[in-house]
mmCIF file of N, CA and C in Angstrom:
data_model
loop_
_atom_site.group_PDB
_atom_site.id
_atom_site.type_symbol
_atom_site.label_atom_id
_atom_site.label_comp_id
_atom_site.label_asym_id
_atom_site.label_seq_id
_atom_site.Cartn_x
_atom_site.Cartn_y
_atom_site.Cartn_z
ATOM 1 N N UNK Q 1 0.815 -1.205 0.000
ATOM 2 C CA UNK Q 1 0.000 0.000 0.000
ATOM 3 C C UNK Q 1 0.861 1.273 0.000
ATOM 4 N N UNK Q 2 0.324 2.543 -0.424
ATOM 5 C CA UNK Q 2 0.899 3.553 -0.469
ATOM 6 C C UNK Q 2 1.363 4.429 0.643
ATOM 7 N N UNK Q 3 0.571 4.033 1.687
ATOM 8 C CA UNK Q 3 0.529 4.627 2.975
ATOM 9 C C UNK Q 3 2.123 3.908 3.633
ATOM 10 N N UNK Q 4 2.278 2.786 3.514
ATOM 11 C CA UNK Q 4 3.228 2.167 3.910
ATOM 12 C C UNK Q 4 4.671 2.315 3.555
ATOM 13 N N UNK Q 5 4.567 2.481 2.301
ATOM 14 C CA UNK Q 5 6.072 2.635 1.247
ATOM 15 C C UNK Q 5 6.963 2.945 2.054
ATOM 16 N N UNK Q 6 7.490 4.031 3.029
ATOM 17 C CA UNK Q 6 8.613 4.509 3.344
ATOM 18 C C UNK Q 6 8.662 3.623 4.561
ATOM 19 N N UNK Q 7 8.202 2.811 5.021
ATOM 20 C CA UNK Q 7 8.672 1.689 6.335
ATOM 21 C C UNK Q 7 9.135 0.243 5.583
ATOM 22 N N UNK Q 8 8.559 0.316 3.988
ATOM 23 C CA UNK Q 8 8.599 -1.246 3.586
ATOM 24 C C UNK Q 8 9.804 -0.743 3.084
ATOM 25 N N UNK Q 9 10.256 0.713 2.514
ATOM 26 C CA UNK Q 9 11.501 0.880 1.786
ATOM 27 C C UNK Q 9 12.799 0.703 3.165
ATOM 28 N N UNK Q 10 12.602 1.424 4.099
ATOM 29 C CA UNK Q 10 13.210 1.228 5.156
ATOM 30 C C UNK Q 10 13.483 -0.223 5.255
ATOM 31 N N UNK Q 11 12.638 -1.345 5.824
ATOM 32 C CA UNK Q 11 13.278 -2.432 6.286
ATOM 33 C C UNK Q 11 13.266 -3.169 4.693
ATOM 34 N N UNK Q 12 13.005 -3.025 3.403
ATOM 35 C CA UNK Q 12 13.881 -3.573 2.290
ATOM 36 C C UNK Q 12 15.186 -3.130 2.581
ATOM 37 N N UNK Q 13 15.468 -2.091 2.829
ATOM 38 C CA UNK Q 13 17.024 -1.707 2.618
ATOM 39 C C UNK Q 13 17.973 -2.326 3.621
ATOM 40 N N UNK Q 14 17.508 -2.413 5.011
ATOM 41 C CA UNK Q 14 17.886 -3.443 6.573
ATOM 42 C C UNK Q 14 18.191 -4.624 5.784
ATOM 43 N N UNK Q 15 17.125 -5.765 5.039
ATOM 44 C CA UNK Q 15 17.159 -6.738 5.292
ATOM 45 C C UNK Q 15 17.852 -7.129 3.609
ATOM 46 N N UNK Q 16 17.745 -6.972 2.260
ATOM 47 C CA UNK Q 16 17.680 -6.848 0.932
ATOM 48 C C UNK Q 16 19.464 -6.507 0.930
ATOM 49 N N UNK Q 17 19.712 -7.038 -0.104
ATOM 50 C CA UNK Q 17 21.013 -6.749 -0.753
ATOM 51 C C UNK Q 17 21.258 -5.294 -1.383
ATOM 52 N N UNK Q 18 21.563 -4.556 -1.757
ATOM 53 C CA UNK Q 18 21.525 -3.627 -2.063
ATOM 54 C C UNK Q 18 21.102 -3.195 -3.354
ATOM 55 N N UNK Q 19 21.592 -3.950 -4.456
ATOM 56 C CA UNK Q 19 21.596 -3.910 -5.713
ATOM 57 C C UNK Q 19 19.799 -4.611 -6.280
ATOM 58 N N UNK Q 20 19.554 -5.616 -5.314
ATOM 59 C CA UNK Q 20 18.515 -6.040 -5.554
ATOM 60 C C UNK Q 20 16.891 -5.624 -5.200
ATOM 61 N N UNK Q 21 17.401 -4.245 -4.173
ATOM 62 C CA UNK Q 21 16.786 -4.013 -3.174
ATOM 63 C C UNK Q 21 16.562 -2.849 -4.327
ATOM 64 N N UNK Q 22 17.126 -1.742 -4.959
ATOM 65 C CA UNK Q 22 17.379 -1.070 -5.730
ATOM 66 C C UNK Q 22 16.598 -1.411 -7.228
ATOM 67 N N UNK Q 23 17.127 -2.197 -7.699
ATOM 68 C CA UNK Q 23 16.669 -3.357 -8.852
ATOM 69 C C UNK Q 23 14.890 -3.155 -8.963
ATOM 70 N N UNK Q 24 14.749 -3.745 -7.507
ATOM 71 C CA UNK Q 24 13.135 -4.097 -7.543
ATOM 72 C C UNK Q 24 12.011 -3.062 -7.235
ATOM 73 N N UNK Q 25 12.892 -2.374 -6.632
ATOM 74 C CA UNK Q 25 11.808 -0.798 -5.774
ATOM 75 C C UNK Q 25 11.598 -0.081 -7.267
ATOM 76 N N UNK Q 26 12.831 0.379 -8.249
ATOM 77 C CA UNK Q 26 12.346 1.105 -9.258
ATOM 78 C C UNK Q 26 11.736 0.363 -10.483
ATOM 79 N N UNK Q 27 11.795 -1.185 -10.486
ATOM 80 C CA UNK Q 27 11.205 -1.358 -11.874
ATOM 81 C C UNK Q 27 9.506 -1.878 -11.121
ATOM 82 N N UNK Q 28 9.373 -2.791 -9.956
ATOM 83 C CA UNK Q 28 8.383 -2.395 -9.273
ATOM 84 C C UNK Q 28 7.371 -1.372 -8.700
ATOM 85 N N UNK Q 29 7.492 -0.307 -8.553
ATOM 86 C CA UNK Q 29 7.060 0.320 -7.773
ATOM 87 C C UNK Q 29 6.925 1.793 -8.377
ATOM 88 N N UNK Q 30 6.430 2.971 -7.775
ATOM 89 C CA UNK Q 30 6.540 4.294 -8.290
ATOM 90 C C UNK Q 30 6.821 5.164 -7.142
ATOM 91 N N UNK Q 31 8.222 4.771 -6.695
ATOM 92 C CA UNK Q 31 8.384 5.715 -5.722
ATOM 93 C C UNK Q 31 8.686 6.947 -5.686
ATOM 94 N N UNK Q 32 8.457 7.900 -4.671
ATOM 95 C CA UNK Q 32 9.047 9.010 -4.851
ATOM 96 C C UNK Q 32 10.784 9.159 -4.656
ATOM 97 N N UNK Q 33 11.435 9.932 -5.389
ATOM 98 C CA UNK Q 33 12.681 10.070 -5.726
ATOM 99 C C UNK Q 33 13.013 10.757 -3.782
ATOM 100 N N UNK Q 34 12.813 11.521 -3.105
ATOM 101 C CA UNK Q 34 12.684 12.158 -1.866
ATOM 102 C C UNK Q 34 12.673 10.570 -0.879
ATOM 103 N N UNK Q 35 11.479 10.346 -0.971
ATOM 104 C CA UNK Q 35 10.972 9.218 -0.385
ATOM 105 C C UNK Q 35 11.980 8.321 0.104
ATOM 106 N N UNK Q 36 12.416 7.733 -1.327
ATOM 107 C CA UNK Q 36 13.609 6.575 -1.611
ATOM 108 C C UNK Q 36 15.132 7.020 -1.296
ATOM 109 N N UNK Q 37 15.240 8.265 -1.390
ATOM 110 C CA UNK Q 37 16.676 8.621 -0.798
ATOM 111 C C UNK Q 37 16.626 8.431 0.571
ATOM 112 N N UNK Q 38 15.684 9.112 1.431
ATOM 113 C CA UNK Q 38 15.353 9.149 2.968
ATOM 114 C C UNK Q 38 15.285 7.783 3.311
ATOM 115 N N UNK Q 39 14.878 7.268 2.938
ATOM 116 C CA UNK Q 39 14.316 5.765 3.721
ATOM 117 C C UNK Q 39 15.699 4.825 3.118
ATOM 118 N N UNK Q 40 16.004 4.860 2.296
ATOM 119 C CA UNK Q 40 17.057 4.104 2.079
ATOM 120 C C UNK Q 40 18.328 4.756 2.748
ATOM 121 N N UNK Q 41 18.556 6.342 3.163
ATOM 122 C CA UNK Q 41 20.363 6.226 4.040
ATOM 123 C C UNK Q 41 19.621 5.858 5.878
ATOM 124 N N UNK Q 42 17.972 5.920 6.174
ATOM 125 C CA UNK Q 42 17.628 5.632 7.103
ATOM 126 C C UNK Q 42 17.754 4.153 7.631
ATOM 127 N N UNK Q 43 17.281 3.294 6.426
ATOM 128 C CA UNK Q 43 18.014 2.161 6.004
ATOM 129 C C UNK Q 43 19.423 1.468 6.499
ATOM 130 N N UNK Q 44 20.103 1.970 5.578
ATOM 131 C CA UNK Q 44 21.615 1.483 5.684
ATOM 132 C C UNK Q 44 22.285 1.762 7.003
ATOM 133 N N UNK Q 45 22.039 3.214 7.266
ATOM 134 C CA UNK Q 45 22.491 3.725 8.335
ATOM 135 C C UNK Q 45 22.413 2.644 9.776
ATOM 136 N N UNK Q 46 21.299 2.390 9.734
ATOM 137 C CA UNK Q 46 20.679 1.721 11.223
ATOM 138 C C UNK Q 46 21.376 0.403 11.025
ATOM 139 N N UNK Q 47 20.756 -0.097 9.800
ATOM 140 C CA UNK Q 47 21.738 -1.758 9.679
ATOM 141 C C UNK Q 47 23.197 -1.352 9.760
ATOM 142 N N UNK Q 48 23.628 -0.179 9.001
ATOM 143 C CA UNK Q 48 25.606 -0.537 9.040
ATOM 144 C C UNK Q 48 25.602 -0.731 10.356
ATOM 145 N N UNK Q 49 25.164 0.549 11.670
ATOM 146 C CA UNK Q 49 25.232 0.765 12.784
ATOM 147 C C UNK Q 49 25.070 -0.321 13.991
ATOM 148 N N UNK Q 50 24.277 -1.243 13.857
ATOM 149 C CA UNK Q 50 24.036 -2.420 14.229
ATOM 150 C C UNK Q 50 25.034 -3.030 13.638
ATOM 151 N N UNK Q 51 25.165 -3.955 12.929
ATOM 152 C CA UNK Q 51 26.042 -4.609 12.606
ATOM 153 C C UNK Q 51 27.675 -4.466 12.726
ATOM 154 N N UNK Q 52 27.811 -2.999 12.604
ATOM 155 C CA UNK Q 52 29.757 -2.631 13.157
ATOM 156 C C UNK Q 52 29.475 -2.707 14.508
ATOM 157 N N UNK Q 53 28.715 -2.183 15.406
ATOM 158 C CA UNK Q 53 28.539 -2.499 16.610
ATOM 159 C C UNK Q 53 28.537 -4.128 17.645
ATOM 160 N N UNK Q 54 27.561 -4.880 16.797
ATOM 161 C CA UNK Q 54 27.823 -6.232 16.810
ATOM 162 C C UNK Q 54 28.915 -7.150 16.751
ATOM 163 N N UNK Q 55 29.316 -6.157 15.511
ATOM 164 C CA UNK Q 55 30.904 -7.269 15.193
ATOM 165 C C UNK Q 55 32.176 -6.848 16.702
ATOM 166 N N UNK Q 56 31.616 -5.856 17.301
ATOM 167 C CA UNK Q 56 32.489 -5.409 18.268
ATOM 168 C C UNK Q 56 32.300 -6.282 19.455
ATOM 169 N N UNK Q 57 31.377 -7.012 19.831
ATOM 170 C CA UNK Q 57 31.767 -7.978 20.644
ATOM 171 C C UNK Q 57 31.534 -9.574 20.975
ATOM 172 N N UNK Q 58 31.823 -9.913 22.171
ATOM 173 C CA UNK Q 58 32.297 -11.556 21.672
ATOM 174 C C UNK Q 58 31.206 -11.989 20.921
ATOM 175 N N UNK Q 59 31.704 -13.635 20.520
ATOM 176 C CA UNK Q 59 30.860 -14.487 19.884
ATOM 177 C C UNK Q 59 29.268 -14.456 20.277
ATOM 178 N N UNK Q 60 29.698 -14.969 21.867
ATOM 179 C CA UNK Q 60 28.689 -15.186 22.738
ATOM 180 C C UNK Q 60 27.474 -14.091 22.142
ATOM 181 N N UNK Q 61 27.912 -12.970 22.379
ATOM 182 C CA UNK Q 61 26.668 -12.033 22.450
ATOM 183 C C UNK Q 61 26.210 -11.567 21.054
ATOM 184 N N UNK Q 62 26.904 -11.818 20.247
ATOM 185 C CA UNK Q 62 26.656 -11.751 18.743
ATOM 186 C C UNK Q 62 25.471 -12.734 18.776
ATOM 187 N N UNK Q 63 25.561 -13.750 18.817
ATOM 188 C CA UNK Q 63 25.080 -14.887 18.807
ATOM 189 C C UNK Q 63 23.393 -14.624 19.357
ATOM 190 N N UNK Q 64 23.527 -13.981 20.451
ATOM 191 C CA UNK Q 64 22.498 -13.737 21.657
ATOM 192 C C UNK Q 64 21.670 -12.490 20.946
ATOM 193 N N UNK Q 65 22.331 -11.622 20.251
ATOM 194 C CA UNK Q 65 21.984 -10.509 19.549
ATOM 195 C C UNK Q 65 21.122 -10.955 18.331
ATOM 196 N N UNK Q 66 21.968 -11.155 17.441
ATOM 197 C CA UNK Q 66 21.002 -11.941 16.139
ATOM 198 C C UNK Q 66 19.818 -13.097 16.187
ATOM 199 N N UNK Q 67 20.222 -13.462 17.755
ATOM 200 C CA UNK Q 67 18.572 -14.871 18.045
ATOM 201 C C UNK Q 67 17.792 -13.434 18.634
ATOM 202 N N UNK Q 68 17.834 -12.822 19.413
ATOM 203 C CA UNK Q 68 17.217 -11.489 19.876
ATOM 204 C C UNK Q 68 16.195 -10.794 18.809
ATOM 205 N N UNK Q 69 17.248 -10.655 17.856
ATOM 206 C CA UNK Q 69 16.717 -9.527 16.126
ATOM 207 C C UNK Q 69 15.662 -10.038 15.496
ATOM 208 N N UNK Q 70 15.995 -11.269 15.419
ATOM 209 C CA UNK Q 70 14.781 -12.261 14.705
ATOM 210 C C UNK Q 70 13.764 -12.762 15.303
ATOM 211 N N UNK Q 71 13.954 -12.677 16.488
ATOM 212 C CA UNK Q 71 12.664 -13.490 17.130
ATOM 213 C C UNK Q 71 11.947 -11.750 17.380
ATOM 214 N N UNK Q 72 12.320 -10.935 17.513
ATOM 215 C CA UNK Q 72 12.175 -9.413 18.030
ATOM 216 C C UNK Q 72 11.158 -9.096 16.420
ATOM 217 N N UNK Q 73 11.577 -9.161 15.444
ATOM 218 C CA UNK Q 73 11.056 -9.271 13.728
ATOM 219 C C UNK Q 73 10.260 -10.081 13.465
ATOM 220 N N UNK Q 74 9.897 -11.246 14.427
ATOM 221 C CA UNK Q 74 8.905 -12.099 14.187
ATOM 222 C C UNK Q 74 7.959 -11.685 14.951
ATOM 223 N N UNK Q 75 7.778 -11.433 15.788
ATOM 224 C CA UNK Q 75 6.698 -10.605 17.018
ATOM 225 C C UNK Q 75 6.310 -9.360 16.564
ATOM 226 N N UNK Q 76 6.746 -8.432 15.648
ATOM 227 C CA UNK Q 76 6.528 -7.385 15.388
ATOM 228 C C UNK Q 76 5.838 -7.341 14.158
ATOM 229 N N UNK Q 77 6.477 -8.905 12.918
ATOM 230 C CA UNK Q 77 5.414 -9.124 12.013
ATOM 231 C C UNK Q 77 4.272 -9.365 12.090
ATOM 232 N N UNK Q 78 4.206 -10.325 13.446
ATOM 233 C CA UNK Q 78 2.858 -11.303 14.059
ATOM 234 C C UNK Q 78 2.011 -9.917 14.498
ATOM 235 N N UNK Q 79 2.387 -9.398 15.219
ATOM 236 C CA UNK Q 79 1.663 -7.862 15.643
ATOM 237 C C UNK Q 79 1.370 -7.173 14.194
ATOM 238 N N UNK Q 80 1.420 -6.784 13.539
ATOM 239 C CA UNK Q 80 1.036 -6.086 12.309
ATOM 240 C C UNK Q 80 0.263 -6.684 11.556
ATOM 241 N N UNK Q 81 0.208 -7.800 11.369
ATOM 242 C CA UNK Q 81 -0.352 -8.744 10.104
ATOM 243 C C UNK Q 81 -1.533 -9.181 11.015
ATOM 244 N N UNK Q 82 -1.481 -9.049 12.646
ATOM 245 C CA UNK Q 82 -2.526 -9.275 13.640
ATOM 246 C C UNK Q 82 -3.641 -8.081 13.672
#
Protein backbone atom coordinates (compact mmCIF):
# COMPACT_ATOMS: atom_id res chain seq x y z
CA UNK A 1 0.00 0.00 0.00
CA UNK A 2 0.90 3.55 -0.47
CA UNK A 3 0.53 4.63 2.98
CA UNK A 4 3.23 2.17 3.91
CA UNK A 5 6.07 2.63 1.25
CA UNK A 6 8.61 4.51 3.34
CA UNK A 7 8.67 1.69 6.34
CA UNK A 8 8.60 -1.25 3.59
CA UNK A 9 11.50 0.88 1.79
CA UNK A 10 13.21 1.23 5.16
CA UNK A 11 13.28 -2.43 6.29
CA UNK A 12 13.88 -3.57 2.29
CA UNK A 13 17.02 -1.71 2.62
CA UNK A 14 17.89 -3.44 6.57
CA UNK A 15 17.16 -6.74 5.29
CA UNK A 16 17.68 -6.85 0.93
CA UNK A 17 21.01 -6.75 -0.75
CA UNK A 18 21.53 -3.63 -2.06
CA UNK A 19 21.60 -3.91 -5.71
CA UNK A 20 18.52 -6.04 -5.55
CA UNK A 21 16.79 -4.01 -3.17
CA UNK A 22 17.38 -1.07 -5.73
CA UNK A 23 16.67 -3.36 -8.85
CA UNK A 24 13.13 -4.10 -7.54
CA UNK A 25 11.81 -0.80 -5.77
CA UNK A 26 12.35 1.11 -9.26
CA UNK A 27 11.21 -1.36 -11.87
CA UNK A 28 8.38 -2.39 -9.27
CA UNK A 29 7.06 0.32 -7.77
CA UNK A 30 6.54 4.29 -8.29
CA UNK A 31 8.38 5.72 -5.72
CA UNK A 32 9.05 9.01 -4.85
CA UNK A 33 12.68 10.07 -5.73
CA UNK A 34 12.68 12.16 -1.87
CA UNK A 35 10.97 9.22 -0.39
CA UNK A 36 13.61 6.58 -1.61
CA UNK A 37 16.68 8.62 -0.80
CA UNK A 38 15.35 9.15 2.97
CA UNK A 39 14.32 5.76 3.72
CA UNK A 40 17.06 4.10 2.08
CA UNK A 41 20.36 6.23 4.04
CA UNK A 42 17.63 5.63 7.10
CA UNK A 43 18.01 2.16 6.00
CA UNK A 44 21.62 1.48 5.68
CA UNK A 45 22.49 3.72 8.34
CA UNK A 46 20.68 1.72 11.22
CA UNK A 47 21.74 -1.76 9.68
CA UNK A 48 25.61 -0.54 9.04
CA UNK A 49 25.23 0.77 12.78
CA UNK A 50 24.04 -2.42 14.23
CA UNK A 51 26.04 -4.61 12.61
CA UNK A 52 29.76 -2.63 13.16
CA UNK A 53 28.54 -2.50 16.61
CA UNK A 54 27.82 -6.23 16.81
CA UNK A 55 30.90 -7.27 15.19
CA UNK A 56 32.49 -5.41 18.27
CA UNK A 57 31.77 -7.98 20.64
CA UNK A 58 32.30 -11.56 21.67
CA UNK A 59 30.86 -14.49 19.88
CA UNK A 60 28.69 -15.19 22.74
CA UNK A 61 26.67 -12.03 22.45
CA UNK A 62 26.66 -11.75 18.74
CA UNK A 63 25.08 -14.89 18.81
CA UNK A 64 22.50 -13.74 21.66
CA UNK A 65 21.98 -10.51 19.55
CA UNK A 66 21.00 -11.94 16.14
CA UNK A 67 18.57 -14.87 18.04
CA UNK A 68 17.22 -11.49 19.88
CA UNK A 69 16.72 -9.53 16.13
CA UNK A 70 14.78 -12.26 14.70
CA UNK A 71 12.66 -13.49 17.13
CA UNK A 72 12.18 -9.41 18.03
CA UNK A 73 11.06 -9.27 13.73
CA UNK A 74 8.90 -12.10 14.19
CA UNK A 75 6.70 -10.61 17.02
CA UNK A 76 6.53 -7.38 15.39
CA UNK A 77 5.41 -9.12 12.01
CA UNK A 78 2.86 -11.30 14.06
CA UNK A 79 1.66 -7.86 15.64
CA UNK A 80 1.04 -6.09 12.31
CA UNK A 81 -0.35 -8.74 10.10
CA UNK A 82 -2.53 -9.28 13.64
Amino acid sequence: PEKNIFLFVIFARMFMPLDLGSYSLGILTKVNYKLYTLSSFIGIVVSASFFTYLGTLPIIYEVIGMVLAVFMIFLWLYYVTN
